[in-house]
CSV table of C-alpha atoms in Angstrom, one decimal:
chain,number,residue,atom,x,y,z
G,1,ILE,CA,22.7,72.7,36.5
G,2,LYS,CA,23.5,70.2,39.3
G,3,ILE,CA,21.8,66.9,39.3
G,4,ASN,CA,21.9,64.6,42.7
G,5,VAL,CA,21.8,60.9,41.9
G,6,ASN,CA,20.2,58.9,44.6
G,7,PRO,CA,22.5,56.0,46.0
G,8,SER,CA,21.9,52.8,44.5
G,9,LEU,CA,18.7,51.1,46.0
G,10,LYS,CA,18.4,47.4,45.3
G,11,ILE,CA,16.3,44.6,46.8
G,12,ASP,CA,16.6,40.8,46.4
G,13,LEU,CA,13.8,38.2,46.8
G,14,THR,CA,14.7,34.7,47.4
G,15,SER,CA,12.8,31.4,48.4
G,16,ASP,CA,13.9,28.1,49.9
G,17,LYS,CA,11.6,26.3,47.3
G,18,SER,CA,10.8,27.0,43.8
G,19,PHE,CA,8.3,24.2,43.6
G,20,LEU,CA,5.5,23.1,45.8
G,21,CYS,CA,3.2,20.3,46.0
G,22,TYR,CA,-0.3,21.4,46.8
G,23,GLY,CA,-0.8,22.3,50.5
G,24,ASP,CA,3.0,22.9,51.1
G,25,THR,CA,4.7,26.1,52.1
G,26,ALA,CA,7.6,27.9,51.4
G,27,GLN,CA,9.3,30.6,53.1
G,28,LEU,CA,10.1,33.9,51.3
G,29,ASN,CA,13.2,36.1,52.3
G,30,ALA,CA,13.5,39.7,50.9
G,31,TYR,CA,16.7,41.7,51.9
G,32,LEU,CA,18.4,45.2,50.8
G,33,ILE,CA,21.4,44.8,48.9
G,34,ASP,CA,21.9,48.6,48.6
G,35,SER,CA,19.9,50.7,50.8
G,36,GLY,CA,19.4,54.0,48.7
G,37,THR,CA,18.8,56.8,51.1
G,38,LEU,CA,17.1,56.3,54.5
G,39,GLY,CA,14.0,57.9,55.1
G,40,THR,CA,12.7,59.4,58.6
G,41,PRO,CA,11.4,58.2,60.6
G,42,VAL,CA,11.2,54.9,58.8
G,43,GLY,CA,14.2,54.1,56.8
G,44,HIS,CA,12.5,52.0,54.0
G,45,VAL,CA,8.8,51.3,53.1
G,46,PHE,CA,8.4,47.5,51.8
G,47,GLU,CA,5.3,46.5,50.0
G,48,TRP,CA,4.2,42.9,48.9
G,49,LEU,CA,2.4,43.1,45.6
G,50,GLU,CA,0.6,39.6,46.2
G,51,THR,CA,-0.4,39.3,49.6
G,52,ASP,CA,-3.4,36.7,49.6
G,53,SER,CA,-1.3,33.4,50.2
G,54,LEU,CA,1.2,35.0,52.6
G,55,SER,CA,1.4,34.3,56.2
G,56,ASP,CA,2.2,37.9,57.2
G,57,SER,CA,2.6,40.9,54.7
G,58,THR,CA,4.3,43.1,57.0
G,59,LEU,CA,7.3,40.6,57.4
G,60,LEU,CA,10.3,40.4,55.1
G,61,ASN,CA,10.5,36.6,55.3
G,62,PRO,CA,6.8,35.7,55.5
G,63,TYR,CA,5.6,32.0,54.6
G,64,ALA,CA,3.9,31.5,51.4
G,65,ASN,CA,1.1,28.9,50.8
G,66,PRO,CA,-0.1,29.3,47.3
G,67,THR,CA,-2.8,26.8,45.6
G,68,SER,CA,-1.5,27.7,42.2
G,69,SER,CA,1.5,28.7,40.4
G,70,ILE,CA,2.3,32.2,41.2
G,71,VAL,CA,4.9,35.1,40.9
G,72,TYR,CA,5.6,37.0,44.3
G,73,GLN,CA,6.7,40.4,44.0
G,74,ILE,CA,8.1,43.1,46.5
G,75,ARG,CA,8.8,46.7,46.3
G,76,VAL,CA,11.0,49.1,48.4
G,77,THR,CA,10.9,52.8,48.5
G,78,ASP,CA,13.5,54.8,50.2
G,79,GLY,CA,13.4,58.2,51.7
G,80,LYS,CA,13.7,60.0,48.4
G,81,LEU,CA,10.9,57.9,47.0
G,82,CYS,CA,13.1,56.0,44.9
G,83,THR,CA,11.9,52.3,44.4
G,84,ASP,CA,13.2,49.1,43.4
G,85,GLU,CA,11.3,45.7,42.9
G,86,ASP,CA,12.3,42.0,42.8
G,87,HIS,CA,10.2,38.9,41.9
G,88,LEU,CA,10.0,35.2,41.9
G,89,TYR,CA,8.0,32.4,40.5
G,90,ILE,CA,6.8,29.5,42.6
G,91,ARG,CA,5.2,26.4,40.6
G,92,VAL,CA,2.8,24.6,42.5
G,93,ASN,CA,1.6,21.1,41.8
G,94,PRO,CA,-2.1,20.5,41.1
G,95,ALA,CA,-3.9,19.1,44.1
G,96,LEU,CA,-3.5,15.4,44.7
G,97,SER,CA,-5.8,13.3,47.1
G,98,VAL,CA,-6.8,9.9,47.5
G,99,GLU,CA,-9.8,7.7,49.1
G,100,ALA,CA,-8.8,4.3,50.9
G,101,GLY,CA,-12.4,3.2,50.5
G,102,GLU,CA,-15.1,2.3,52.9
G,103,GLY,CA,-14.3,0.2,55.9
G,104,ASP,CA,-15.6,-3.3,56.2
G,105,THR,CA,-16.3,-6.0,58.8
G,106,VAL,CA,-15.1,-9.5,57.7
G,107,CYS,CA,-14.3,-12.9,59.4
G,108,ALA,CA,-10.8,-13.8,60.6
G,109,TRP,CA,-8.6,-14.6,57.5
G,110,GLU,CA,-11.6,-13.9,55.2
G,111,SER,CA,-10.1,-12.0,52.0
G,112,VAL,CA,-11.3,-8.4,51.4
G,113,GLN,CA,-10.5,-6.3,48.5
G,114,LEU,CA,-9.1,-2.7,49.4
G,115,ASN,CA,-10.2,-0.2,46.7
G,116,ALA,CA,-8.2,3.2,46.7
G,117,MET,CA,-9.5,6.0,44.4
G,118,VAL,CA,-7.5,9.0,43.3
G,119,VAL,CA,-9.9,12.0,43.6
G,120,ASP,CA,-7.7,15.0,42.7
G,121,SER,CA,-5.1,13.7,40.1
G,122,GLY,CA,-1.9,16.0,40.9
G,123,THR,CA,0.4,15.4,37.7
G,124,LEU,CA,0.0,12.2,35.9
G,125,GLY,CA,2.9,9.9,35.2
G,126,VAL,CA,4.0,8.0,32.0
G,127,PRO,CA,3.2,4.9,31.5
G,128,ALA,CA,1.9,4.7,35.0
G,129,PRO,CA,0.1,7.6,36.3
G,130,PHE,CA,0.6,7.0,40.2
G,131,GLY,CA,2.3,5.0,42.5
G,132,TYR,CA,0.8,3.2,45.4
G,133,LEU,CA,2.1,2.0,48.6
G,134,TRP,CA,0.1,0.5,51.4
G,135,SER,CA,1.0,-0.2,55.0
G,136,PRO,CA,1.3,-2.3,57.1
G,137,SER,CA,2.2,-5.0,54.6
G,138,LYS,CA,0.6,-7.6,57.1
G,139,GLY,CA,-2.0,-9.5,55.3
G,140,LEU,CA,-1.9,-7.9,52.1
G,141,ASN,CA,-0.9,-9.7,48.7
G,142,ASN,CA,0.8,-6.7,47.1
G,143,VAL,CA,1.5,-3.4,48.7
G,144,ALA,CA,2.3,-1.7,45.6
G,145,VAL,CA,-0.9,-1.9,43.6
G,146,GLN,CA,-4.2,0.1,43.7
G,147,ASN,CA,-6.4,-2.6,44.9
G,148,PRO,CA,-4.6,-5.3,47.0
G,149,LEU,CA,-6.2,-8.1,48.9
G,150,ALA,CA,-6.2,-8.1,52.8
G,151,ASN,CA,-6.4,-11.2,54.8
G,152,THR,CA,-5.8,-10.9,58.5
G,153,ASP,CA,-6.9,-12.0,61.9
G,154,THR,CA,-7.1,-8.8,63.6
G,155,THR,CA,-8.9,-5.4,63.2
G,156,THR,CA,-6.3,-3.4,61.1
G,157,THR,CA,-6.1,0.2,59.8
G,158,TYR,CA,-4.6,0.2,56.4
G,159,TYR,CA,-2.9,3.4,55.0
G,160,VAL,CA,-2.4,4.1,51.1
G,161,GLU,CA,-0.1,6.5,50.1
G,162,VAL,CA,-0.4,7.8,46.4
G,163,VAL,CA,2.6,9.6,44.5
G,164,ASP,CA,2.4,11.3,41.1
G,165,SER,CA,5.1,12.1,38.5
G,166,ASN,CA,6.2,15.1,40.6
G,167,LEU,CA,6.7,13.0,43.6
G,168,CYS,CA,3.9,14.9,45.4
G,169,THR,CA,2.2,12.6,47.9
G,170,ALA,CA,-1.4,11.9,49.5
G,171,ILE,CA,-2.5,9.5,52.1
G,172,ASP,CA,-5.6,8.2,53.3
G,173,SER,CA,-6.8,5.2,55.6
G,174,VAL,CA,-9.5,2.5,56.0
G,175,GLU,CA,-10.1,0.2,58.9
G,176,ILE,CA,-10.8,-3.4,58.3
G,177,LYS,CA,-12.6,-4.8,61.3
G,178,VAL,CA,-12.3,-8.6,62.1
G,179,SER,CA,-15.1,-10.4,63.7
G,180,PRO,CA,-13.7,-12.3,66.8
G,181,PRO,CA,-13.6,-16.1,66.3
G,182,ILE,CA,-16.5,-18.0,67.4
G,183,LEU,CA,-15.7,-20.6,69.9
G,184,VAL,CA,-17.9,-23.6,70.0
G,185,ASN,CA,-18.0,-26.5,72.4
G,186,ILE,CA,-20.5,-29.4,72.1
G,187,GLY,CA,-19.1,-31.5,75.1
G,188,ASN,CA,-17.3,-35.0,74.9
G,189,ASP,CA,-18.6,-38.3,73.2
G,190,THR,CA,-21.1,-40.1,75.3
G,191,SER,CA,-23.1,-43.4,75.3
G,192,VAL,CA,-26.7,-43.9,75.7
G,193,CYS,CA,-29.2,-46.7,75.7
G,194,TYR,CA,-31.3,-47.7,72.6
G,195,LYS,CA,-34.2,-44.9,72.1
G,196,GLU,CA,-33.0,-42.9,75.3
G,197,VAL,CA,-33.6,-39.1,74.9
G,198,ILE,CA,-30.6,-37.1,75.4
G,199,SER,CA,-29.9,-33.5,75.2
G,200,LEU,CA,-26.9,-32.1,73.0
G,201,ASN,CA,-25.3,-29.2,75.0
G,202,GLY,CA,-23.8,-26.6,72.8
G,203,GLN,CA,-21.9,-23.7,74.0
G,204,ILE,CA,-20.8,-20.5,72.3
G,205,ALA,CA,-18.1,-18.1,73.2
G,206,ALA,CA,-17.1,-14.7,71.3
G,207,GLY,CA,-18.4,-14.1,68.0
G,208,ILE,CA,-20.8,-11.3,67.4
G,209,PRO,CA,-24.6,-12.4,68.6
G,210,PRO,CA,-27.3,-13.2,67.5
G,211,TYR,CA,-26.2,-16.5,66.3
G,212,SER,CA,-27.7,-19.1,64.0
G,213,PHE,CA,-27.5,-22.8,64.7
G,214,THR,CA,-27.5,-25.9,62.5
G,215,TRP,CA,-27.0,-29.4,63.8
G,216,THR,CA,-26.5,-32.2,61.1
G,217,PRO,CA,-27.7,-34.8,60.9
G,218,ALA,CA,-31.2,-33.3,61.5
G,219,ALA,CA,-33.2,-36.6,61.7
G,220,LEU,CA,-34.4,-37.5,65.0
G,221,LEU,CA,-33.5,-33.9,66.6
G,222,SER,CA,-36.2,-32.1,68.3
G,223,ASN,CA,-35.0,-28.8,66.5
G,224,PRO,CA,-31.9,-28.7,64.6
G,225,ASN,CA,-31.9,-25.1,64.7
G,226,ILE,CA,-31.6,-24.4,68.4
G,227,LEU,CA,-28.4,-24.6,70.6
G,228,ASN,CA,-29.4,-27.4,72.9
G,229,PRO,CA,-31.8,-29.7,70.9
G,230,GLN,CA,-33.0,-33.2,72.2
G,231,SER,CA,-32.0,-36.3,70.3
G,232,THR,CA,-33.4,-40.0,70.5
G,233,PRO,CA,-30.8,-41.9,68.0
G,234,LEU,CA,-31.3,-45.2,67.0
G,235,ASP,CA,-27.7,-45.8,66.0
G,236,THR,CA,-24.3,-44.5,66.9
G,237,THR,CA,-24.2,-41.0,65.5
G,238,GLU,CA,-22.0,-38.1,65.3
G,239,TYR,CA,-23.4,-34.7,65.4
G,240,VAL,CA,-22.0,-31.7,63.9
G,241,LEU,CA,-23.0,-28.0,65.0
G,242,MET,CA,-22.2,-25.3,62.7
G,243,VAL,CA,-22.8,-21.6,64.1
G,244,LEU,CA,-23.0,-18.3,62.2
G,245,ASP,CA,-22.8,-14.9,64.1
G,246,SER,CA,-24.4,-11.7,63.0
G,247,ASN,CA,-21.3,-11.2,60.5
G,248,SER,CA,-21.9,-14.6,59.0
G,249,CYS,CA,-18.8,-15.9,60.6
């Protein structure tokens, strides 16, 4: 009896990455080492046994985007229906996500605390579960903590990057709006006669209307809570106008 032995058929499967952060991709590459017996009209038939997370299961070098650790396997069949398989394991880090908190509107140079919160925890580190990095650093008291204080005079978008123990990262941003500074002008010092009525002429620029006004001292003013009250001073008096805008600046 004569037994014909098919030539060796061997396929090899590799990947450019064996570990992925959640959401990342790896490129798989399957190639023949030994070709067996070519078929007609198709020399070989290739079959991926896990296709859901592949970019194109008809390719030998598709991109893989798994959401959990997985074994990829490919089978080749030659013209004599002989087969060979190879597989590889890709480990996927659990999802990691962060929220930078709600935006806020503050007065210029008013301190506000930024509040980052990790939503999906990835892989916790020891002793610190996560690392944090805020940017830009302008106006922050510490860029490497979860909840720094921000103190700025211009509207700024702050970005927080969180990193877990596998060096996977997540990023989010928050906008801190700064109310434009109020500019107040109540004119120059002046002189009046005894019991003479004089109008105080306040002028406002910038800020966010509507405004509230408080003149001090309030005595002998027609209304201390309007911009241009009348005064009948009986003695030399220094008036001060305090203005608040809609953001309480």
